[in-house]
mmCIF file with all atom_site columns, C-alpha atoms in Angstrom:
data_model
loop_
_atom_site.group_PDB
_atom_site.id
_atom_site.type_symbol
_atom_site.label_atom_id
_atom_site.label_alt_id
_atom_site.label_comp_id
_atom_site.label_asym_id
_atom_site.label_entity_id
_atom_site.label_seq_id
_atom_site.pdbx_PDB_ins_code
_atom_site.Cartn_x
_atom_site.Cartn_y
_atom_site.Cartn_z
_atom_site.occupancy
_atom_site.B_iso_or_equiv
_atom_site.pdbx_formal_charge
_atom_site.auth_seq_id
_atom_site.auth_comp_id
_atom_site.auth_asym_id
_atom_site.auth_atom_id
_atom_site.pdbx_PDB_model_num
ATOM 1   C CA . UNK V 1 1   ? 107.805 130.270 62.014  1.00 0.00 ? 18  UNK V CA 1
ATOM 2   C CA . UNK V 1 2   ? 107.533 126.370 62.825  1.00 0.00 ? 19  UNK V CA 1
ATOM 3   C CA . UNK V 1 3   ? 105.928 124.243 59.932  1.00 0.00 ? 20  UNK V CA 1
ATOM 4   C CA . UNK V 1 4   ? 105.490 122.141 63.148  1.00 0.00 ? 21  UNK V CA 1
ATOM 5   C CA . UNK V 1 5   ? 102.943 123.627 65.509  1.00 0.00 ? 22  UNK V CA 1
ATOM 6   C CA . UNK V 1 6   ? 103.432 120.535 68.049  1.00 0.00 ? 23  UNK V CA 1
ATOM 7   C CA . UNK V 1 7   ? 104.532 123.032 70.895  1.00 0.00 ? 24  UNK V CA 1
ATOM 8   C CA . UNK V 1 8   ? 101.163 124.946 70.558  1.00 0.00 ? 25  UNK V CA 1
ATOM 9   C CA . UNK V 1 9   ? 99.075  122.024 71.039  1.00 0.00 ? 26  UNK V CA 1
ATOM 10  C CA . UNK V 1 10  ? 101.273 120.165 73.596  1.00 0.00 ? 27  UNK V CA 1
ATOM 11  C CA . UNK V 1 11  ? 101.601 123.360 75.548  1.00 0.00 ? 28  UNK V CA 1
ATOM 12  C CA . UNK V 1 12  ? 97.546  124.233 75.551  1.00 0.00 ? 29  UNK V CA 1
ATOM 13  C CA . UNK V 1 13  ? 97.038  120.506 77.056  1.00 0.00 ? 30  UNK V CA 1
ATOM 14  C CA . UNK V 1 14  ? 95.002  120.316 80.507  1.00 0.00 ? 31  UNK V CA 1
ATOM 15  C CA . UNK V 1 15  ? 95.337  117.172 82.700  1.00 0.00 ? 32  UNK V CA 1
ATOM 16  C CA . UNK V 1 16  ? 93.499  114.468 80.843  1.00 0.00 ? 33  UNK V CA 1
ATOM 17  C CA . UNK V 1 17  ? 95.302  111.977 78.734  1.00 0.00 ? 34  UNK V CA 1
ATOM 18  C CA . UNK V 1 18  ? 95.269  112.632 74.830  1.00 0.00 ? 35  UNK V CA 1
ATOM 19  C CA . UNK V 1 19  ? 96.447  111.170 71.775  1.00 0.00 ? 36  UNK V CA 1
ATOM 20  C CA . UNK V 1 20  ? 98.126  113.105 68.900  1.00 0.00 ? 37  UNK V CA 1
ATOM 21  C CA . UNK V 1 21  ? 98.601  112.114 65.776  1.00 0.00 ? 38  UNK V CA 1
ATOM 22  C CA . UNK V 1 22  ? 101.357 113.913 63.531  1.00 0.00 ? 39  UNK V CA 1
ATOM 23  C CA . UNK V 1 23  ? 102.008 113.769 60.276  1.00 0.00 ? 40  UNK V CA 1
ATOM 24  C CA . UNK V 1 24  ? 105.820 114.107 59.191  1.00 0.00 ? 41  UNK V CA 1
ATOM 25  C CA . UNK V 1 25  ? 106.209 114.952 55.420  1.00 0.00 ? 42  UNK V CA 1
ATOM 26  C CA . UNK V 1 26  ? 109.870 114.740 55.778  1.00 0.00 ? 43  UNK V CA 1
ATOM 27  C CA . UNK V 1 27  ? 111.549 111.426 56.921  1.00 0.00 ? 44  UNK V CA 1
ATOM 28  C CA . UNK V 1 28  ? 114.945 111.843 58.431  1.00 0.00 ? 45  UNK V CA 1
ATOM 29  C CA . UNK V 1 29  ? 115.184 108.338 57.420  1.00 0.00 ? 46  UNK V CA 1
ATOM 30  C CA . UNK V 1 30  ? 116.408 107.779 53.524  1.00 0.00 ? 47  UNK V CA 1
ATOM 31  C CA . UNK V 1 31  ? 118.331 107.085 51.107  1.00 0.00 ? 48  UNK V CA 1
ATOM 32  C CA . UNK V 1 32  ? 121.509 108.231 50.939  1.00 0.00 ? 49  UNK V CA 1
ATOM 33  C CA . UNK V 1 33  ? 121.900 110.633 47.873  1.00 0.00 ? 50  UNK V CA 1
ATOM 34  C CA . UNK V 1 34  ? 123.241 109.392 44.531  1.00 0.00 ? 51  UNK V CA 1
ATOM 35  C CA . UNK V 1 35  ? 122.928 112.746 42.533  1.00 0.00 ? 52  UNK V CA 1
ATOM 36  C CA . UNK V 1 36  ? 123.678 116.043 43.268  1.00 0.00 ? 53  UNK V CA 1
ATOM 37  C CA . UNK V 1 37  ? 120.376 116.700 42.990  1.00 0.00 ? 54  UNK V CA 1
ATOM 38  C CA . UNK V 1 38  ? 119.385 114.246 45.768  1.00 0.00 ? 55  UNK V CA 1
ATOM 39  C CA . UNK V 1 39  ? 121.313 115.952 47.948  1.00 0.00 ? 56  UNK V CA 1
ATOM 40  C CA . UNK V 1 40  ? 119.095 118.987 48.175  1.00 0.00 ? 57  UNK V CA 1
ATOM 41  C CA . UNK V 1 41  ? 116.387 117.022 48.602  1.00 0.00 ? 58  UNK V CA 1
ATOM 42  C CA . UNK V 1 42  ? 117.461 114.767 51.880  1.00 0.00 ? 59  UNK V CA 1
ATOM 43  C CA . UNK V 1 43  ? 118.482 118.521 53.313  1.00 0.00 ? 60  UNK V CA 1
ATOM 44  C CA . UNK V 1 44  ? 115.112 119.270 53.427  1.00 0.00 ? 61  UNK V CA 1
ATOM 45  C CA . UNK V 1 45  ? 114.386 116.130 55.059  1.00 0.00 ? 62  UNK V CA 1
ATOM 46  C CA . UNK V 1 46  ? 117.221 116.668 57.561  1.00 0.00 ? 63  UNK V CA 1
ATOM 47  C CA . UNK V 1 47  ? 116.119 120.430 58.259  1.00 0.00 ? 64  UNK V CA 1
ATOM 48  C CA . UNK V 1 48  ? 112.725 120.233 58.752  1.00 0.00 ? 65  UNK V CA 1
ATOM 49  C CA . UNK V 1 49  ? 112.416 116.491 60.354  1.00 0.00 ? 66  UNK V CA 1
ATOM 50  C CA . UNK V 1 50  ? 115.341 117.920 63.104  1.00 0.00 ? 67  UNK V CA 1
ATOM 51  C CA . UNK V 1 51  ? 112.157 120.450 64.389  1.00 0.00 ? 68  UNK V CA 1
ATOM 52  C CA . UNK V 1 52  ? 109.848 117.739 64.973  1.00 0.00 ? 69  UNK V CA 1
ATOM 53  C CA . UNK V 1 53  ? 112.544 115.729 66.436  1.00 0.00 ? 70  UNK V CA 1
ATOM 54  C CA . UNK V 1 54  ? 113.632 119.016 68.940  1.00 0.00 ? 71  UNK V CA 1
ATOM 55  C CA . UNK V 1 55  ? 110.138 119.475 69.717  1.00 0.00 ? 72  UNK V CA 1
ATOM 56  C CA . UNK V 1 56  ? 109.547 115.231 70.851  1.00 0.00 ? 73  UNK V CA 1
ATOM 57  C CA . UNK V 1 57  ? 113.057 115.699 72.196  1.00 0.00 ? 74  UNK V CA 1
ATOM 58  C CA . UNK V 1 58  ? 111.804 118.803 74.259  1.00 0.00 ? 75  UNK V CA 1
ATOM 59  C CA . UNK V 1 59  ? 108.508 117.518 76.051  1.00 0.00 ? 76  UNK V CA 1
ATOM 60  C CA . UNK V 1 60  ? 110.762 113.934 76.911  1.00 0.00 ? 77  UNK V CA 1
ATOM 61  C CA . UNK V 1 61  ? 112.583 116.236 78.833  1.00 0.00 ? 78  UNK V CA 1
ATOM 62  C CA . UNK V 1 62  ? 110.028 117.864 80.181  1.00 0.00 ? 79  UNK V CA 1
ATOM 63  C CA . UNK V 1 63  ? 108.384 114.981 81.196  1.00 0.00 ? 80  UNK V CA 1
ATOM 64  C CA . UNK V 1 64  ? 111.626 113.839 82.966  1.00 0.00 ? 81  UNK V CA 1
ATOM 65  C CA . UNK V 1 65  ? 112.379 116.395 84.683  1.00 0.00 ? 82  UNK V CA 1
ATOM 66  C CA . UNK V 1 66  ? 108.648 116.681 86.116  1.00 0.00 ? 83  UNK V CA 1
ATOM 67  C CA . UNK V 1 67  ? 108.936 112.580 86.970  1.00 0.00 ? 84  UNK V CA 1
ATOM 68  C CA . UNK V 1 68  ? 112.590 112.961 89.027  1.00 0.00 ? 85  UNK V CA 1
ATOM 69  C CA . UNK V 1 69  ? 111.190 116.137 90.702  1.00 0.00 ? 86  UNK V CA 1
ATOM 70  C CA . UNK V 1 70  ? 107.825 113.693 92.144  1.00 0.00 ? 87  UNK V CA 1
ATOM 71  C CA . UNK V 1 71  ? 110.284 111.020 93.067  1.00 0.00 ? 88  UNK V CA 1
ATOM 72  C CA . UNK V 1 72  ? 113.009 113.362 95.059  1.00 0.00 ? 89  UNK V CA 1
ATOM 73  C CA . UNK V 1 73  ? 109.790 114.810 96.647  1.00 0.00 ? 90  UNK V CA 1
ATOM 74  C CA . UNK V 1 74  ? 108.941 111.928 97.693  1.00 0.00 ? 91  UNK V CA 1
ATOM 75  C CA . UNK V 1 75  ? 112.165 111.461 99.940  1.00 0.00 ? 92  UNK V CA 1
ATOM 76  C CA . UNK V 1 76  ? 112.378 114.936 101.515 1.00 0.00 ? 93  UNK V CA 1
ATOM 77  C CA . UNK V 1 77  ? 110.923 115.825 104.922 1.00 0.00 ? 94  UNK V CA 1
ATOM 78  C CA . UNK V 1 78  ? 107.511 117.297 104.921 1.00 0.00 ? 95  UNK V CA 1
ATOM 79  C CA . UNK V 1 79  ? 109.211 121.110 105.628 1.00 0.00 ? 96  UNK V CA 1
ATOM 80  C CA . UNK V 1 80  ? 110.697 121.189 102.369 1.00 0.00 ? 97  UNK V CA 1
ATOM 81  C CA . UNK V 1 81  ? 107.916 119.804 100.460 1.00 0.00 ? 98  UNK V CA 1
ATOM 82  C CA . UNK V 1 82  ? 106.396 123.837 99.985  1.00 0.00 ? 99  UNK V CA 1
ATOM 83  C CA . UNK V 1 83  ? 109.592 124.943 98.699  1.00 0.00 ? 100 UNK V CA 1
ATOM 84  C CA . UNK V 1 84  ? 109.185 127.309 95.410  1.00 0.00 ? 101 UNK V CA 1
ATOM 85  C CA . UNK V 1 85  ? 111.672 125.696 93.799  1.00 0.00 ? 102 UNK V CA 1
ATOM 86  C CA . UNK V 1 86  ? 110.407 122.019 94.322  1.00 0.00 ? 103 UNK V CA 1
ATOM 87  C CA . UNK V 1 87  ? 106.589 123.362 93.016  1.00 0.00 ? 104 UNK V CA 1
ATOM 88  C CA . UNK V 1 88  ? 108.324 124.990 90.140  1.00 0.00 ? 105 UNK V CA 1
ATOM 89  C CA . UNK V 1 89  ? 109.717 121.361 88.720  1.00 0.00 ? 106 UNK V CA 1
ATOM 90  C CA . UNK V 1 90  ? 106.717 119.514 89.655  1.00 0.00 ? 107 UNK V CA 1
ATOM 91  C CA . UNK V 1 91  ? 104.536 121.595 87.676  1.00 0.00 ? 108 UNK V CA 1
ATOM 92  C CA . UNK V 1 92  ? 106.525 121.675 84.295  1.00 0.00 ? 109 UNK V CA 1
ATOM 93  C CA . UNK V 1 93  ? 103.541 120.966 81.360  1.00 0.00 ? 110 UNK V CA 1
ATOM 94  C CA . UNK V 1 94  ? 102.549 119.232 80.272  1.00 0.00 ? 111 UNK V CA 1
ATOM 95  C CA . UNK V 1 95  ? 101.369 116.910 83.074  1.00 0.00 ? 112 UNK V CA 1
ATOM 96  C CA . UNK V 1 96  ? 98.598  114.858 81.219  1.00 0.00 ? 113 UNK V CA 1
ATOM 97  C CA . UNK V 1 97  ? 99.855  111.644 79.717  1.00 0.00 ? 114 UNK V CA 1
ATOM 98  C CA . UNK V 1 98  ? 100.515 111.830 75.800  1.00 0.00 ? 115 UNK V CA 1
ATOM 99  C CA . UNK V 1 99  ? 100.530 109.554 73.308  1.00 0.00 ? 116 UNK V CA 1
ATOM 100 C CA . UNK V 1 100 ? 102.217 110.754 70.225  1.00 0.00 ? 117 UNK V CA 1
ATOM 101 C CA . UNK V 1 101 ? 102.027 108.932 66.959  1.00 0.00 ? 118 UNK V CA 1
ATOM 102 C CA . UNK V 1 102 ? 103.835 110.096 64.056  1.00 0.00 ? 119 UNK V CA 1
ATOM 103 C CA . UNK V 1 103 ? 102.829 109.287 60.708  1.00 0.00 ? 120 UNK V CA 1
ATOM 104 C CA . UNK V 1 104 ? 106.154 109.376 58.390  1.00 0.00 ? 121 UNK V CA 1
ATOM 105 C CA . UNK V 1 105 ? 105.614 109.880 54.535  1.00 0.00 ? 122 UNK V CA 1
ATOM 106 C CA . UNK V 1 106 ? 108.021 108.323 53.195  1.00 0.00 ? 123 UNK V CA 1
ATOM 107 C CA . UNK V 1 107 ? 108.094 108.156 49.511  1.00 0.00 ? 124 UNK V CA 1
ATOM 108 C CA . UNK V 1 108 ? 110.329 106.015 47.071  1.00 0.00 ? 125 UNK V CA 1
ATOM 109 C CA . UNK V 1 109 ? 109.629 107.891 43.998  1.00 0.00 ? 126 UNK V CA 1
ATOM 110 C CA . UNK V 1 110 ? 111.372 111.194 42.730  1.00 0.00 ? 127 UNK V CA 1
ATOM 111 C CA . UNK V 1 111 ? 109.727 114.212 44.235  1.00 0.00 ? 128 UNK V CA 1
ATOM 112 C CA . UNK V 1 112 ? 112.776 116.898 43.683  1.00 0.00 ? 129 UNK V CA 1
ATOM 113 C CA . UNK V 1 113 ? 114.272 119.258 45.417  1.00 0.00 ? 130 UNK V CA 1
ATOM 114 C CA . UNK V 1 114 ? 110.887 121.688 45.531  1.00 0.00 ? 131 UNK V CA 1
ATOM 115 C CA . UNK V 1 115 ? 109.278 119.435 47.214  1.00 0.00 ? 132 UNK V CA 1
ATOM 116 C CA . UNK V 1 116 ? 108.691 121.726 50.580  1.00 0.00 ? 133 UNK V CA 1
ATOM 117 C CA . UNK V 1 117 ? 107.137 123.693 48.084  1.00 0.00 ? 134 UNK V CA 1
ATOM 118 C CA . UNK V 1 118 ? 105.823 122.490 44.838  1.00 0.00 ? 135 UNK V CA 1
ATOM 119 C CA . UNK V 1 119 ? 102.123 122.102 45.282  1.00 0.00 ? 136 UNK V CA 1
ATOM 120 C CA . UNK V 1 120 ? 100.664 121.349 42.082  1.00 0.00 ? 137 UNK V CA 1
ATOM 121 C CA . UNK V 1 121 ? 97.389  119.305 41.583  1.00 0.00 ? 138 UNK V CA 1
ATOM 122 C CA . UNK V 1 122 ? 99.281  116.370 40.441  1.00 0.00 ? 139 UNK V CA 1
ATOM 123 C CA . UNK V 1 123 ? 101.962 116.203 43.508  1.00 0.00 ? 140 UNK V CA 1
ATOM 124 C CA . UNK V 1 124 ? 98.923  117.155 45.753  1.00 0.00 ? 141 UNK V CA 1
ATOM 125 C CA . UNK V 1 125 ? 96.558  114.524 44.497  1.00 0.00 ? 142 UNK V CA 1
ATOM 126 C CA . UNK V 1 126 ? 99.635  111.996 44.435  1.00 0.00 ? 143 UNK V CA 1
ATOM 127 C CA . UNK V 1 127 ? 100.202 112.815 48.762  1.00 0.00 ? 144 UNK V CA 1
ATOM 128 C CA . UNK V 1 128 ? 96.652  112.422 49.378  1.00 0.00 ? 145 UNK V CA 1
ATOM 129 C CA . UNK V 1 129 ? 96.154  109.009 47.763  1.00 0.00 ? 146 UNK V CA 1
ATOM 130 C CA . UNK V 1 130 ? 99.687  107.769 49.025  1.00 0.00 ? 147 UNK V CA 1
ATOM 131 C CA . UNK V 1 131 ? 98.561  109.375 52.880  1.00 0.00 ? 148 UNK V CA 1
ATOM 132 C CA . UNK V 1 132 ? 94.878  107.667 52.635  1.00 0.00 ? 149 UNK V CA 1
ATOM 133 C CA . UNK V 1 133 ? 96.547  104.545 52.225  1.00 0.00 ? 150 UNK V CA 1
ATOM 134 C CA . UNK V 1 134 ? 99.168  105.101 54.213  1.00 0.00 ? 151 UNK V CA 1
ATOM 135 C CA . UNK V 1 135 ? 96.794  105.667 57.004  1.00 0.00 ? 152 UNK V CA 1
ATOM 136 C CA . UNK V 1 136 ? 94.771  103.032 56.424  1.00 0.00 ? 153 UNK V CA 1
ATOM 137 C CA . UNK V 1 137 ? 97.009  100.835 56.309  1.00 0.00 ? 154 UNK V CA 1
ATOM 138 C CA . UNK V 1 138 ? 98.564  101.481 59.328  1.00 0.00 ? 155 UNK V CA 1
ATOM 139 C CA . UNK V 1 139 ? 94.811  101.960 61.779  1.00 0.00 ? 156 UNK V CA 1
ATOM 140 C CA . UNK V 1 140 ? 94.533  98.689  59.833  1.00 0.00 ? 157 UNK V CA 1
ATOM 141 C CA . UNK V 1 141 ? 97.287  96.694  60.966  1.00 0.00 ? 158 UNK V CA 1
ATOM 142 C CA . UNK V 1 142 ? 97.805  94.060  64.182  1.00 0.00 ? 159 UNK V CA 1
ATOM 143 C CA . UNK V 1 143 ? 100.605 96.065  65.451  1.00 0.00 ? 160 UNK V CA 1
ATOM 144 C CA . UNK V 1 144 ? 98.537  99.298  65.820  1.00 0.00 ? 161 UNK V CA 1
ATOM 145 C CA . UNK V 1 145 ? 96.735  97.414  69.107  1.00 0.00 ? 162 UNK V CA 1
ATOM 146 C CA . UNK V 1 146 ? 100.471 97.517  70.741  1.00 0.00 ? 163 UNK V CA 1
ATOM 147 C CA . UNK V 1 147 ? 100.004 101.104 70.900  1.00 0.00 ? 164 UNK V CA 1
ATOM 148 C CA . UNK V 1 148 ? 97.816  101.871 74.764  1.00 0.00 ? 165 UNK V CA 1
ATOM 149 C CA . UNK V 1 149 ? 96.816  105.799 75.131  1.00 0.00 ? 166 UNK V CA 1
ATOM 150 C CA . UNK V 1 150 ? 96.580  107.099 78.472  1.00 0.00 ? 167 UNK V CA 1
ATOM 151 C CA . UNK V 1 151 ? 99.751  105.503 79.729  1.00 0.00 ? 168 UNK V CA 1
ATOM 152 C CA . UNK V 1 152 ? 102.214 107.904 82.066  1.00 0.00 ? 169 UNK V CA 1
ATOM 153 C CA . UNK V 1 153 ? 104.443 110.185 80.643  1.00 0.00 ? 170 UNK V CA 1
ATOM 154 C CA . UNK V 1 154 ? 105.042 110.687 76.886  1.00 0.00 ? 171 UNK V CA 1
ATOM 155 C CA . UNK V 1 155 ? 104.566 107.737 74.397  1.00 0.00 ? 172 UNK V CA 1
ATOM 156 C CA . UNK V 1 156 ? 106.373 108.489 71.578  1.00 0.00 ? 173 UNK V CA 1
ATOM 157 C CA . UNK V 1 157 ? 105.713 106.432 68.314  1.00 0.00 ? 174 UNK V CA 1
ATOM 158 C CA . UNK V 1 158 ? 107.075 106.342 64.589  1.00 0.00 ? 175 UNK V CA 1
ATOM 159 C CA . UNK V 1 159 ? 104.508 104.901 62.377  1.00 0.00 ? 176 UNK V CA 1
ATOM 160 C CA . UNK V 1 160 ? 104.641 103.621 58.383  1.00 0.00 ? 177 UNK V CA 1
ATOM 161 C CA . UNK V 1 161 ? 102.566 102.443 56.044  1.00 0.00 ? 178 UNK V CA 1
ATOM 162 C CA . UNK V 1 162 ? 103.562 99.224  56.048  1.00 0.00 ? 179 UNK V CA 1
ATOM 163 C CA . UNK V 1 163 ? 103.973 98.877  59.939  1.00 0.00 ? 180 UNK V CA 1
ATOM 164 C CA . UNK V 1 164 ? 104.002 100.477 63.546  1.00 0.00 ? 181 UNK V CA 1
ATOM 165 C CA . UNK V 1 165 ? 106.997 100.363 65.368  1.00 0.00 ? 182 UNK V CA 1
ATOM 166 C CA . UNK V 1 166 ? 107.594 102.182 68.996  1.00 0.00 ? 183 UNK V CA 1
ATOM 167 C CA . UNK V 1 167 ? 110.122 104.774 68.120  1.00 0.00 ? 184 UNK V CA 1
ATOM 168 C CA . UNK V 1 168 ? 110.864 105.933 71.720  1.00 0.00 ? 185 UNK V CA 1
ATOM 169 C CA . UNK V 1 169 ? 108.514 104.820 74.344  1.00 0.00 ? 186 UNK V CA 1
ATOM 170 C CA . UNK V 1 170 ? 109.309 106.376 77.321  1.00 0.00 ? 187 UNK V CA 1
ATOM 171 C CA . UNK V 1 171 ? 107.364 107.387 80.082  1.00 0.00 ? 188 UNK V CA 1
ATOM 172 C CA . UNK V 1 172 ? 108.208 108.880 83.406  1.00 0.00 ? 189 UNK V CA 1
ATOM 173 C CA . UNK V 1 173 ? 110.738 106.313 84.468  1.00 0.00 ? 190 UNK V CA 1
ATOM 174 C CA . UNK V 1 174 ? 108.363 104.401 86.713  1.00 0.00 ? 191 UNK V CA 1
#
């Protein structure tokens, strides 16, 4: 059902802080199309990069909501501080804080329209050597120390080959 199975692991979290790393084999980022037949191709990018971006999109608004519930709680008067409505926002999940680093493939050459699923040894082989170096280039780099796990809220951040870059880094509004 999801080719994305972000939820599951985001909504199985306990309270200590983690750090994800997700790969995205579809860039919403690209080229725009020149053929007809790179059309098909950035619609697979567009469809299944828009369920990784609802599922960030999501848990940032999760993460919001839990943040402006602790902060009105914090100005009411001590009777309303049991209310079941006020403990229902305050304990939306998760509530550990999240670092999220997403690894974007994003490859120059001609991969087709099959490319969601055309899975021969040479395309295979080809993704793993471009993703090894990919990756380390990228745990390699100066900008990678920029990124601090453990911070409130949800970090959110879009990563390349050739550099990190904070996508989205919001936390809880603090």
């Amino acid at each position: 059902m999801s080719k994305t199975p972000l939820q599951y692991v985001m909504d199985a979290l306990g309270q200590d802080p983690v750090c994800i790393f997700q790969v995205d084999l579809f860039s919403e980022r690209g080229r725009l199309p020149q053929a007809l037949t790179d059309v098909g191709q950035r619609l697979k990018d567009f469809q299944y990069s828009s369920r990784t971006r609802l599922t960030n999109d999501r848990y940032r608004q999760l993460y919001n909501i839990r943040a402006a519930a602790i902060r009105l709680s914090a100005k009411l008067p001590a009777e309303l501080l049991d209310d079941p409505d006020l403990r229902a926002l305050t304990s939306v999940r998760p509530d550990c804080p999240i670092t999220l680093v997403k690894l974007i493939h994003r490859k120059d050459s001609f991969e087709g329209d099959a490319k969601d699923y055309e899975f021969s040894r040479i395309s295979m082989t080809e993704h793993w050597r471009e993703g090894g170096a990919g990756v380390a280039s990228t745990l390699g780099s100066r900008e990678r120390m920029h990124l601090k796990a453990g911070q409130e809220g949800l970090q959110l951040f879009a990563v390349t080959s050739a550099a990190v870059s904070e996508a989205q880094g919001e936390g809880t509004g603090k």
